[in-house]
Short mmCIF file of C-alpha atoms in Angstrom, two decimals:
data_model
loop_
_atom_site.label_atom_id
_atom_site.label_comp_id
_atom_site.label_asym_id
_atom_site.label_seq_id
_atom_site.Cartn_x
_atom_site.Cartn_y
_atom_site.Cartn_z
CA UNK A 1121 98.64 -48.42 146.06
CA UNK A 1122 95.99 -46.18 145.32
CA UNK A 1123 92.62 -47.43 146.01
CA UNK A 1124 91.71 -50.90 147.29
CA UNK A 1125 88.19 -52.91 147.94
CA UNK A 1126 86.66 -55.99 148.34
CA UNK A 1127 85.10 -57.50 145.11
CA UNK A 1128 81.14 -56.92 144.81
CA UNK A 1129 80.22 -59.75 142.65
CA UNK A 1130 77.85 -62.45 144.12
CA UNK A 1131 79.98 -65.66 144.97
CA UNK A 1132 83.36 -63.87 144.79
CA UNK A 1133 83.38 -61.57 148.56
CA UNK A 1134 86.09 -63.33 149.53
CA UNK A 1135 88.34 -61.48 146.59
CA UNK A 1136 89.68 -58.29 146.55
CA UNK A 1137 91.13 -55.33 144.09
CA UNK A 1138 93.31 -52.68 144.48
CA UNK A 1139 94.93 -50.05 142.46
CA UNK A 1140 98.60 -49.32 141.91
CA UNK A 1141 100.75 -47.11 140.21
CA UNK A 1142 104.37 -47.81 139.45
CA UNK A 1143 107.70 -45.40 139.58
CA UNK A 1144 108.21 -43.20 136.40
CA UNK A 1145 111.14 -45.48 135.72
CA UNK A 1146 108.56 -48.85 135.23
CA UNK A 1147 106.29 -46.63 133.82
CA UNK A 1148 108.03 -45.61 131.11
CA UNK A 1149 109.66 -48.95 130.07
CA UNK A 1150 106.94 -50.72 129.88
CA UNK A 1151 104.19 -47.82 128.38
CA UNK A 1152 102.08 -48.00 131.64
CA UNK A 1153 100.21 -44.66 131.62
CA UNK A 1154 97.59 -45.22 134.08
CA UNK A 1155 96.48 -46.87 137.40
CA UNK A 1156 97.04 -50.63 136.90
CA UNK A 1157 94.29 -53.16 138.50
CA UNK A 1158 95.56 -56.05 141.14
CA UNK A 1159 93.46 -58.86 141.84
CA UNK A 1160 93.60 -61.06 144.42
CA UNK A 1161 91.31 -64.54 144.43
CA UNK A 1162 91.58 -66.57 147.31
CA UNK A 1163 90.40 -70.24 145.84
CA UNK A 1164 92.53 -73.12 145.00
CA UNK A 1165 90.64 -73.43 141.71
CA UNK A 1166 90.91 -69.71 139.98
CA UNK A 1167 87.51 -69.63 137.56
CA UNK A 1168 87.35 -67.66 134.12
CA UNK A 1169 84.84 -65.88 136.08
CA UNK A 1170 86.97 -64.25 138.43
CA UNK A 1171 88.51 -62.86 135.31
CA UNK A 1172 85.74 -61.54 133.63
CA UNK A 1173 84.62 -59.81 137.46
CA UNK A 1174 88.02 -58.01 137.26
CA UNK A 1175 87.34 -56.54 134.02
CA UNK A 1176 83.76 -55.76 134.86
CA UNK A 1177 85.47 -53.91 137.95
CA UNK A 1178 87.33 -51.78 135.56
CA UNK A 1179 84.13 -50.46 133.69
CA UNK A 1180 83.02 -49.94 137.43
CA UNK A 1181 85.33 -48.04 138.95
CA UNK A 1182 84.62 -44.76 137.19
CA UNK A 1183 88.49 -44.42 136.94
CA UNK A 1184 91.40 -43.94 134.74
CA UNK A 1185 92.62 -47.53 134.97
CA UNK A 1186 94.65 -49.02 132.03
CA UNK A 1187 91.95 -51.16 130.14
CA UNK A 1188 94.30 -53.95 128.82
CA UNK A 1189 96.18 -55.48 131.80
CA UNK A 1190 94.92 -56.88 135.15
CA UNK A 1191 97.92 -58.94 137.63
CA UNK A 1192 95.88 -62.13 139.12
CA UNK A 1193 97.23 -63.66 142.20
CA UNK A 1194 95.75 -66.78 142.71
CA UNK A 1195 96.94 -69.60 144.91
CA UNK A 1196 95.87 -71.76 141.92
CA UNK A 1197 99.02 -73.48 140.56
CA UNK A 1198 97.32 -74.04 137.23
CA UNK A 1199 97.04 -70.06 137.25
CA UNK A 1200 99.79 -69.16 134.91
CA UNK A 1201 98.45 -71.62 132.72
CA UNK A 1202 94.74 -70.07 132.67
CA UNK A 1203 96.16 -66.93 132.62
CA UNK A 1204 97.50 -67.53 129.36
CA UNK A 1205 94.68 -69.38 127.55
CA UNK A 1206 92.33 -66.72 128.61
CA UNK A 1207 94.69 -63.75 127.73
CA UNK A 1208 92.68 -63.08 124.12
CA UNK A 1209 93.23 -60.14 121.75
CA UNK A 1210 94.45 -57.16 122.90
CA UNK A 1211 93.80 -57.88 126.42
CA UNK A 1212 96.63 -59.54 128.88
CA UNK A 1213 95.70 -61.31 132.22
CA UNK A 1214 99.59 -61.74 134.17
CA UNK A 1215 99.83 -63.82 136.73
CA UNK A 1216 101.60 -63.26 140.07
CA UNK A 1217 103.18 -66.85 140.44
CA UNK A 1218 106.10 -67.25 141.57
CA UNK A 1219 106.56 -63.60 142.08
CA UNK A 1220 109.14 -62.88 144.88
CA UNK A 1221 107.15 -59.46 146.79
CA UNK A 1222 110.46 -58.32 148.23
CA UNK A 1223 112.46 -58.51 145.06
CA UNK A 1224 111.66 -55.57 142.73
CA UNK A 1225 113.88 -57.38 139.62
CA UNK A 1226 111.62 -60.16 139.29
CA UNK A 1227 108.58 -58.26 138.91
CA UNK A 1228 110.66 -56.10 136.43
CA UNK A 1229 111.21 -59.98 135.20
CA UNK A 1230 108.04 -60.62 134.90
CA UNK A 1231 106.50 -57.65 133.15
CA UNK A 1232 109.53 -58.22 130.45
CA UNK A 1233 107.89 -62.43 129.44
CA UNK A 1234 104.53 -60.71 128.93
CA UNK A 1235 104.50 -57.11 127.71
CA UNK A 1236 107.69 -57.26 125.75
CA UNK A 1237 106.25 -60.37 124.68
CA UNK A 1238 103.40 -58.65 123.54
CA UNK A 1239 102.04 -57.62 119.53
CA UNK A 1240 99.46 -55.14 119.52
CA UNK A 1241 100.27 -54.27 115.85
CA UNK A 1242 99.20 -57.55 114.47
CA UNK A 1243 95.58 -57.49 113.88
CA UNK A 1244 93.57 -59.77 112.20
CA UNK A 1245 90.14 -58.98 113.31
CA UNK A 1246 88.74 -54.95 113.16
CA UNK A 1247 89.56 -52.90 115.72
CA UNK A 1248 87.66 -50.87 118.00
CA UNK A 1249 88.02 -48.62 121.20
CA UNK A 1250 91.28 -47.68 122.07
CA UNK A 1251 92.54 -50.02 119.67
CA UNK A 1252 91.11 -47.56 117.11
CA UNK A 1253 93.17 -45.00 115.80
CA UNK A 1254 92.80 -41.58 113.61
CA UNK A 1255 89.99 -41.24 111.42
CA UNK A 1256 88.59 -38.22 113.03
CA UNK A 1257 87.36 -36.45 110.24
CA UNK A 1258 85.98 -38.94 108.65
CA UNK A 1259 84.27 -40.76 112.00
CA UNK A 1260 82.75 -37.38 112.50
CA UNK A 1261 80.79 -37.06 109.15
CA UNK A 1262 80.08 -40.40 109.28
CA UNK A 1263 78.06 -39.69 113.12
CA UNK A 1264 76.80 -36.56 111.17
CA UNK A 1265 75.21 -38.33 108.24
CA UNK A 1266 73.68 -41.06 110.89
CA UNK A 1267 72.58 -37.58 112.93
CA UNK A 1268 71.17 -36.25 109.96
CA UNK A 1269 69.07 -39.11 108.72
CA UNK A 1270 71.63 -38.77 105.40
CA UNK A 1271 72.56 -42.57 103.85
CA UNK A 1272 75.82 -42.69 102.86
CA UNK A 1273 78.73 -45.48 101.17
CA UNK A 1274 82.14 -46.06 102.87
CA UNK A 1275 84.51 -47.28 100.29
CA UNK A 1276 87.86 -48.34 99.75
CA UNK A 1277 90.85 -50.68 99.21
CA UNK A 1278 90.84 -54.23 100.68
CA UNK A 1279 92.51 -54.35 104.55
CA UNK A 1280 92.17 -50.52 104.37
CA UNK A 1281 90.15 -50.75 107.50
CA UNK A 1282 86.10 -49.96 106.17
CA UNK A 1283 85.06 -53.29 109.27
CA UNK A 1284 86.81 -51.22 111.79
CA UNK A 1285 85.65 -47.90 111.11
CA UNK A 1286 81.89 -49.47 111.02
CA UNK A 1287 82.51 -51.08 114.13
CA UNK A 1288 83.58 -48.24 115.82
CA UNK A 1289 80.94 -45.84 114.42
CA UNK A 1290 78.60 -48.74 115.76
CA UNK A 1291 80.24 -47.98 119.14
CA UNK A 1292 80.03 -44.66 118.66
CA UNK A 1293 76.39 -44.09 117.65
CA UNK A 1294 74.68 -46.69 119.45
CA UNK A 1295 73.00 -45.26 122.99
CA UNK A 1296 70.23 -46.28 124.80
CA UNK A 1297 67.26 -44.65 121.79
CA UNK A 1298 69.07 -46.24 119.23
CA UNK A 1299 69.65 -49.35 118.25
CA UNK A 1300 72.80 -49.89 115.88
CA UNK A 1301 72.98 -53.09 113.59
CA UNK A 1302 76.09 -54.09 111.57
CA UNK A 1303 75.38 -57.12 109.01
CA UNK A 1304 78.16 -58.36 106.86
CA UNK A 1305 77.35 -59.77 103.93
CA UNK A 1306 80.18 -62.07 102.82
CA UNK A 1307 77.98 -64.86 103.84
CA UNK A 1308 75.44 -63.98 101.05
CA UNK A 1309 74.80 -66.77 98.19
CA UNK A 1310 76.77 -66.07 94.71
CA UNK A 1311 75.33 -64.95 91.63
CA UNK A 1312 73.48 -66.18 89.87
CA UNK A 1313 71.49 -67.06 93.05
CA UNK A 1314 69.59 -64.22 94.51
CA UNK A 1315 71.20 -62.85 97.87
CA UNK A 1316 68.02 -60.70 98.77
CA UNK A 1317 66.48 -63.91 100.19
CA UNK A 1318 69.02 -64.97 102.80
CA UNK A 1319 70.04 -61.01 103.42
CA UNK A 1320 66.14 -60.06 104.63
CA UNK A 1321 66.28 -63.66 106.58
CA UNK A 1322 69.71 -62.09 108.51
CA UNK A 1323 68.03 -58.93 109.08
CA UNK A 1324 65.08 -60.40 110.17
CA UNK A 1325 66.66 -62.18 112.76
CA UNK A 1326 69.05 -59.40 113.84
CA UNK A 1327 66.40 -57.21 114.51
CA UNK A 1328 64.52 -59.47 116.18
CA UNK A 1329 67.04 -60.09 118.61
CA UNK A 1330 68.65 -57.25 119.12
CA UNK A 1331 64.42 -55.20 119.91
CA UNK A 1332 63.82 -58.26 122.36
CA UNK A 1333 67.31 -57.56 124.38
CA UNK A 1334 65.70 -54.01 125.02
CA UNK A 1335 62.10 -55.43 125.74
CA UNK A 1336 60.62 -54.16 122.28
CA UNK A 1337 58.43 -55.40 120.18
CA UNK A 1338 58.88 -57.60 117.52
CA UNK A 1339 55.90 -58.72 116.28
CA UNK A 1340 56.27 -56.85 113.21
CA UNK A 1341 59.55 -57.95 111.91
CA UNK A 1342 58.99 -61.58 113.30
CA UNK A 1343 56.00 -61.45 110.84
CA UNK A 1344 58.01 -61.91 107.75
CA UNK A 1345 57.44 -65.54 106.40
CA UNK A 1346 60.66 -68.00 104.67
CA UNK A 1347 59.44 -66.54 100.68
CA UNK A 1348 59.65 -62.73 101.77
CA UNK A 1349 61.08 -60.46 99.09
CA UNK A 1350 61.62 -56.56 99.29
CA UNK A 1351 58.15 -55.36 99.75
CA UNK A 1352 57.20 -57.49 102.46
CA UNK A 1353 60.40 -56.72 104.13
CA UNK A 1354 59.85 -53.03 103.75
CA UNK A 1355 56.06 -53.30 105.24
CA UNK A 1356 57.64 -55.46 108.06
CA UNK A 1357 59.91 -52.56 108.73
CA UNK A 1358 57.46 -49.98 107.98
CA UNK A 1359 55.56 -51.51 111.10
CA UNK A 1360 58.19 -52.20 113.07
CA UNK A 1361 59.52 -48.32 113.39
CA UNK A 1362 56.32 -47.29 114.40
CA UNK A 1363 56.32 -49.39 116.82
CA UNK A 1364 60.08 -48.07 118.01
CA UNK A 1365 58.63 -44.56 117.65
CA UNK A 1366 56.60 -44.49 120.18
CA UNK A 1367 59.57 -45.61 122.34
CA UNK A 1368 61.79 -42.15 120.61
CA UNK A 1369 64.56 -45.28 119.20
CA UNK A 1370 65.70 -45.11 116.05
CA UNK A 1371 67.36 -47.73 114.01
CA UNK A 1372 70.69 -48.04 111.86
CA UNK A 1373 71.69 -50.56 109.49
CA UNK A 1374 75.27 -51.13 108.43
CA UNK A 1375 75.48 -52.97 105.28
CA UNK A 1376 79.25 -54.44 105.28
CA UNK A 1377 80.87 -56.18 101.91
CA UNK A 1378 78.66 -54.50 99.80
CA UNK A 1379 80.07 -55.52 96.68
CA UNK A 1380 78.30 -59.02 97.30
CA UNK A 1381 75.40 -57.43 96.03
CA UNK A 1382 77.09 -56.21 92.54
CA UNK A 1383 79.20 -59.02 92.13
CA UNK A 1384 80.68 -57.47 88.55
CA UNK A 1385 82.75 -60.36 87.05
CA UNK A 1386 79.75 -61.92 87.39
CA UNK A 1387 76.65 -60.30 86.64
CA UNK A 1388 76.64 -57.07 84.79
CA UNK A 1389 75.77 -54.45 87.38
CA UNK A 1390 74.09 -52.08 85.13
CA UNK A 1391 71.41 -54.22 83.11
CA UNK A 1392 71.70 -57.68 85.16
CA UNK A 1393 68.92 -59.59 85.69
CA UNK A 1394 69.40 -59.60 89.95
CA UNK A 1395 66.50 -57.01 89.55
CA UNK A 1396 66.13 -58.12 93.48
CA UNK A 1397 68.99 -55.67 94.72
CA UNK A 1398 67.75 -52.59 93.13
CA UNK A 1399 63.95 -53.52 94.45
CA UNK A 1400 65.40 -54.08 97.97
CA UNK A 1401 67.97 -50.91 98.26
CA UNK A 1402 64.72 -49.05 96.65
CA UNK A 1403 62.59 -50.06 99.97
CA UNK A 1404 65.30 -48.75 101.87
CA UNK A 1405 65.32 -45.72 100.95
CA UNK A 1406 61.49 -45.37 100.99
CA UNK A 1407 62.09 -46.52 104.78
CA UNK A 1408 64.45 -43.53 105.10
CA UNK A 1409 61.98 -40.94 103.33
CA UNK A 1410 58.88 -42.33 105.41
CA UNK A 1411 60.04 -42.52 108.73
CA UNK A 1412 62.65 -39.89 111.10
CA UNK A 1413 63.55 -42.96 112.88
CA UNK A 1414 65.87 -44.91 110.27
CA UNK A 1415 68.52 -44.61 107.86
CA UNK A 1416 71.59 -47.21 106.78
CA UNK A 1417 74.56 -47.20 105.27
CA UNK A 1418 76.80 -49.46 103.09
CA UNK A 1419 80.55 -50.02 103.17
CA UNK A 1420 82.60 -52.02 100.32
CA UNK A 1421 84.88 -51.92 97.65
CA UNK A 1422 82.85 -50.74 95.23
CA UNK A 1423 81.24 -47.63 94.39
CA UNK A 1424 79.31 -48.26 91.71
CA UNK A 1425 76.21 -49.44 93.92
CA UNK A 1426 75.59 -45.23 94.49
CA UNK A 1427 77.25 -43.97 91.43
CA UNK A 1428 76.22 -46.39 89.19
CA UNK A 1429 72.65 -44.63 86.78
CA UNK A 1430 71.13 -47.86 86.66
CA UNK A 1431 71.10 -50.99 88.76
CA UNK A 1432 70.28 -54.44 87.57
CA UNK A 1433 68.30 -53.03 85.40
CA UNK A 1434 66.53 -50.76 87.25
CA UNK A 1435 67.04 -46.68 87.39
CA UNK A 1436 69.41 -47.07 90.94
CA UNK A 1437 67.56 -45.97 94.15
CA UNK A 1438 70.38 -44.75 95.55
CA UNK A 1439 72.39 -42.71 92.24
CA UNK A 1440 72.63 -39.36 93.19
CA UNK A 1441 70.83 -39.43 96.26
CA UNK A 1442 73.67 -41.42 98.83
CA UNK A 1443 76.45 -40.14 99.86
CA UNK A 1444 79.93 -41.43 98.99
CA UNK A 1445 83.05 -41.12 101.15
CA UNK A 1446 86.45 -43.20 100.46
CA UNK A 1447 88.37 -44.65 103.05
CA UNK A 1448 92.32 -43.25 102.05
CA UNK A 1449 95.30 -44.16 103.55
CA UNK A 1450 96.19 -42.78 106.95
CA UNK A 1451 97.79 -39.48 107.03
CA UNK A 1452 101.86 -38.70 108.32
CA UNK A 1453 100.06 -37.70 111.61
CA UNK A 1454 97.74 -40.77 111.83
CA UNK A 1455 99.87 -43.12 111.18
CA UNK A 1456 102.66 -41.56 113.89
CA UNK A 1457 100.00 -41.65 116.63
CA UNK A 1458 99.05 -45.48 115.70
CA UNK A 1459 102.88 -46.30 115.91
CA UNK A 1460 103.87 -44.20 118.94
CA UNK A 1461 100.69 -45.30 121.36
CA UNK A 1462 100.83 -48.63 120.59
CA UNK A 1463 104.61 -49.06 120.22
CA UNK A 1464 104.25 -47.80 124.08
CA UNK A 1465 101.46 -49.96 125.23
CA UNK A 1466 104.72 -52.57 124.91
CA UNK A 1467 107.45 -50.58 126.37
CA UNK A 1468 108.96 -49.44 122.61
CA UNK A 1469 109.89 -46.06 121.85
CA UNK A 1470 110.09 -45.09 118.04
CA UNK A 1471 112.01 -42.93 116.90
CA UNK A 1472 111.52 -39.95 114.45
CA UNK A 1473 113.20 -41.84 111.27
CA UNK A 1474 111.88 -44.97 111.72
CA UNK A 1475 108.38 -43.18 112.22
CA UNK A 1476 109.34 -41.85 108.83
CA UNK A 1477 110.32 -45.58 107.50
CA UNK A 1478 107.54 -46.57 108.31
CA UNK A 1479 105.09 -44.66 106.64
CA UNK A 1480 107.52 -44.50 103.24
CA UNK A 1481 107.22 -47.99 102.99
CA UNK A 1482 103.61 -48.39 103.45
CA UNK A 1483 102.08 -44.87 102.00
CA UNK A 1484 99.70 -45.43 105.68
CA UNK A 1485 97.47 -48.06 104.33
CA UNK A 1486 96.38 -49.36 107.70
CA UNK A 1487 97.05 -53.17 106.85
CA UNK A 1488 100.01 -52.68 105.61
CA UNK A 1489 101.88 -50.19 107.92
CA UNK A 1490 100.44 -52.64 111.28
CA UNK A 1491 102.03 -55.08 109.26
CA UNK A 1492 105.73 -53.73 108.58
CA UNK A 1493 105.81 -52.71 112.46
CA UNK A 1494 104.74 -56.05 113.30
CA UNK A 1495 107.91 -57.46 111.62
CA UNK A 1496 110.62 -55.37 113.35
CA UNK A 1497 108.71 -55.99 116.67
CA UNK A 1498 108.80 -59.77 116.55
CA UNK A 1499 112.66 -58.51 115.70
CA UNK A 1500 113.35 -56.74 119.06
CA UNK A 1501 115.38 -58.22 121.86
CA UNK A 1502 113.03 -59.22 125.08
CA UNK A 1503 116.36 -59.05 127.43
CA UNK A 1504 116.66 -55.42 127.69
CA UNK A 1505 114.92 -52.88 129.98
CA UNK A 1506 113.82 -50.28 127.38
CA UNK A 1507 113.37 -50.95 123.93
CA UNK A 1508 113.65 -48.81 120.68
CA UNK A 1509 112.62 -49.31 116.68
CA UNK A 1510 115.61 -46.97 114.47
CA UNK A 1511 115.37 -46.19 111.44
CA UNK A 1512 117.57 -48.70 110.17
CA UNK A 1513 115.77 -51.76 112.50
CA UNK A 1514 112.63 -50.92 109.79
CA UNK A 1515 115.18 -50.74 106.66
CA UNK A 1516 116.89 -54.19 107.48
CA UNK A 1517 113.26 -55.37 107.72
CA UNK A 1518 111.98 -54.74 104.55
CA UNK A 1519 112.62 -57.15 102.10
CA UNK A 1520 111.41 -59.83 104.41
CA UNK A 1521 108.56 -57.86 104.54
CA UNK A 1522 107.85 -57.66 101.21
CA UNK A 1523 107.95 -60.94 100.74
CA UNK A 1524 105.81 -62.05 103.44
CA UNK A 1525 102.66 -59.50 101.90
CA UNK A 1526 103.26 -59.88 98.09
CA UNK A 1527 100.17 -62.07 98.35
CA UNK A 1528 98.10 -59.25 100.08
CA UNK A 1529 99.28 -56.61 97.40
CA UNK A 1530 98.25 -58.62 94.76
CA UNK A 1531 94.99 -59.52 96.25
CA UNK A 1532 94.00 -56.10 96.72
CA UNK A 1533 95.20 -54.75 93.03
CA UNK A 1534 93.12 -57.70 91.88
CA UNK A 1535 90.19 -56.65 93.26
CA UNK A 1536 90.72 -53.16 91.77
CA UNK A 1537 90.88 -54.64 88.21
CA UNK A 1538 87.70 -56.49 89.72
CA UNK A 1539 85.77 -54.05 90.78
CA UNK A 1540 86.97 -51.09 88.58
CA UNK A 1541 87.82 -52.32 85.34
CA UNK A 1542 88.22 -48.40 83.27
CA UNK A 1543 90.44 -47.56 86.67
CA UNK A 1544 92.79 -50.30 85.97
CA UNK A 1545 93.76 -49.60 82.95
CA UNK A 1546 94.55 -46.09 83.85
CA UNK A 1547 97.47 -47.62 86.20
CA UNK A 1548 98.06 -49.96 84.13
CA UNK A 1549 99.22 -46.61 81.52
CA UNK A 1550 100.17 -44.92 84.71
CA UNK A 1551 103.19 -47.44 85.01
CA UNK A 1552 104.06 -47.83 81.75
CA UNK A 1553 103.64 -43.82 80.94
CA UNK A 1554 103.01 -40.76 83.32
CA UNK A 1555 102.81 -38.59 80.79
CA UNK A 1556 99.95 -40.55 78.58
CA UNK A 1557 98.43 -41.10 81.62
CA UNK A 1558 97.40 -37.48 82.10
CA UNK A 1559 95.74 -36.97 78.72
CA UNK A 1560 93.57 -39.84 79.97
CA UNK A 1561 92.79 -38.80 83.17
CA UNK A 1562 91.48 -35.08 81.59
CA UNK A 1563 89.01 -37.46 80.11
CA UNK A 1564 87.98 -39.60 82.54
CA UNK A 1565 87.57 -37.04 85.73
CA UNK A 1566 84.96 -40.09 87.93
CA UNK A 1567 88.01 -42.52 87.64
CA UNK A 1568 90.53 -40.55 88.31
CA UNK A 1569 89.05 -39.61 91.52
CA UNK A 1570 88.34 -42.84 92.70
CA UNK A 1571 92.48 -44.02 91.93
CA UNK A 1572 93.67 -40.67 94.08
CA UNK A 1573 90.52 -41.35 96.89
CA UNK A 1574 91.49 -45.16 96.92
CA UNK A 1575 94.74 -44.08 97.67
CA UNK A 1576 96.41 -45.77 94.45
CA UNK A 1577 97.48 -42.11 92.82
CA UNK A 1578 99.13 -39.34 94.29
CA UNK A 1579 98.85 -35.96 92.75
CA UNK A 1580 102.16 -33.68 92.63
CA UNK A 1581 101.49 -30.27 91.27
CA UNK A 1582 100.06 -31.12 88.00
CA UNK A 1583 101.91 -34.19 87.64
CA UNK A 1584 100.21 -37.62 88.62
CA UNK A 1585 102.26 -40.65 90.07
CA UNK A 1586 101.28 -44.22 91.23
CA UNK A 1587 101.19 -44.57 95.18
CA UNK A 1588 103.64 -46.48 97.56
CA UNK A 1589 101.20 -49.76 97.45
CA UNK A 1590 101.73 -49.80 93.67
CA UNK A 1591 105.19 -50.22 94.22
CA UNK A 1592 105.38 -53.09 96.45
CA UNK A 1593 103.92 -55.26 93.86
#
């Protein structure tokens, strides 16, 4: 033990905490790095508030405590059971039923049912904090471009991660002068209905809410009536960052599923009659060019909405004026540090050629590589002290594999064809001919670099060749 102390929460003085690291030997088998939290609750009926105390504590504590796992002892003997229901995400509550103090094997027992049990690959939802992994370069220009006042589009290939890299940037950029809002817009109306309507009505209301959490006003954007379309949003805003600037907060939009807005097997996104979106992105960036105290970004499949000459019509607001990064797959060196730290955060070393399997398989697209190291996880035996992925665990794996995300693969080259119908045929030629492929690509220099930026076509000296993804259809 380490550090102990009575709990400081009103109510809960009669529980306590304390500290404790374990020998290098525990350590190591089970990936526990850091100082691991005990808590100790005295009352027959253990409360999902005693829980949520603990973690609080963590936060508290100003030290390096591991963020993930708390032991409960409770004298509760519905404990294990709670325990379990209110274990959620990435985060494990174990309980201390049943544990024998004076027997070091059956807390060795014990940490086997629940961190071996454990799959921190498998994600469904984005990721964020230390649940977020590489991406440096790219998080850092995105934080530069927010610094800078500079809008800019975050593209790229479905499940390639563009939610989680908002959501961290969120995270990363939001402080206590600026206040960060990320709006997905996958909940939009389909074309031919106008999604400008129900999009300022979100924004309205996440503004609103978010300015009277930190006591500002919101008269301004609480203003806008049921019928308001782009220019009485903009004046709304207009009104409303004065108001923050006199406080010195800024404010950040993060537009998320852009490609609701240029729906293109639907509307044509060039001379469409949605005349809305261009008018709306249009007050945006008058927002940006009027006030020091706002700028947004947008984050989709599609590119077109910044690259794109016209829009709906329109001469596009944003066309050479935004700035357009694409999300690629994760580097050799990425994708070893995603598979090594969480691989140990449940007690499994990797070694060097499955490392190397891995990222063969999946060319580092982030969906896709969590999900191959998900498979040979659920694969490992539970009944052994220390556990290891091979090489050849991840080879035996594969075809399962491949069977289990042919859906995904095709989803995802579907919305290519979608969303960039000129780059589709250019893999389409790819796979039938390399060699015609390159007289193309000479020609057609914007879609070739959004195939090798998506991640779809790898260069190799002056030869082109379709990605690992493309192969797994």
């Amino acid at each position: 033990m380490v550090h102990a102390q009575k709990c400081t929460v009103s109510g809960l003085d009669r529980c306590s905490l304390a500290l404790v690291r374990f020998s290098g030997a525990i350590e190591a088998a089970f990936g526990l790095t850091r100082e691991v939290m005990f808590f100790y609750s005295p009352y027959p009926d253990l409360q999902i508030r005693e829980l949520k105390a603990a973690r609080d504590a963590i936060q508290k504590l100003h030290r390096d405590v591991t963020p993930d796992i708390i032991f409960i002892s409770s004298p509760d003997p519905r404990a294990r059971q709670k325990l379990d229901d209110w274990s959620t995400g990435g985060f494990l509550a174990i309980p201390l039923t049943g544990v024998d103090a004076s027997d070091p094997v059956s807390l060795v027992s014990l940490f086997r049912d629940y961190i071996y049990a454990r799959d921190l690959f498998y994600e469904s939802t984005p990721v964020r904090g230390d649940r977020f992994f590489g991406r440096r370069q790219l998080m850092q220009a995105l934080r530069d471009d927010v610094r800078n006042q500079r809008v800019a589009g975050l593209f790229g290939l479905r499940k390639a991660g563009k939610t989680s890299v908002l959501t961290q940037l969120a995270d990363d950029i939001s402080s206590s002068n600026r206040v960060v809002i990320l709006r997905d817009l996958e909940s939009l109306p389909s074309p031919p209905t106008d999604p400008i309507p129900s999009l300022i009505k979100d924004l309205r209301a996440d503004i609103r809410e978010v300015l009277q959490k930190r006591s500002l006003s919101s008269r301004a954007i609480s203003s806008l009536g049921e019928s308001a379309d782009a220019s009485d949003f903009r004046r709304a805003m207009q009104g409303t960052l004065r108001e923050l600037a006199k406080h010195d907060t800024s404010l950040v939009l993060l537009l998320d599923e852009i490609e609701y807005l240029t729906p293109s097997d639907r509307v044509d996104i060039s001379e469409g009659e949605m005349t809305s979106v261009s008018q709306f992105l249009g007050a945006l960036r008058s927002l940006v060019q009027e006030n020091d105290n706002f700028t947004f970004m947008l984050s989709g499949l599609t590119s077109a909405i910044v690259e794109n000459g016209r829009l709906f019509g329109r001469p596009n607001p944003l066309f050479s004026w935004a700035k357009t990064h694409f999300l690629a797959p994760f580097d050799r060196d990425e994708a070893d540090e995603l598979a090594t730290s969480v691989g140990a955060r449940m007690g499994i070393q990797i070694e060097e050629g499955a490392l190397q399997a891995f990222f063969e398989a999946t060319g580092g697209h982030a969906f896709l590589y969590r999900s191959l190291a998900s498979s040979v996880v659920q694969k490992l035996p539970v009944d052994v002290f220390q556990r290891r992925i091979s090489r050849t665990d991840v080879l035996l794996d594969l075809d399962d594999w491949k069977r289990t995300v042919a859906g995904n693969i095709n989803e995802m080259v579907s919305h290519v064809r979608r969303y960039y119908p000129i780059e589709s045929i250019m893999l389409d030629l790819l796979m039938e001919s390399a060699d015609d492929f390159g007289d193309v690509a000479r020609d057609q220099p914007l879609e070739l670099q959004h195939l090798l930026s998506l991640g779809l076509v790898e260069k190799s000296g002056a030869e082109y060749q379709s990605a690992t993804v493309l192969s797994l259809l």
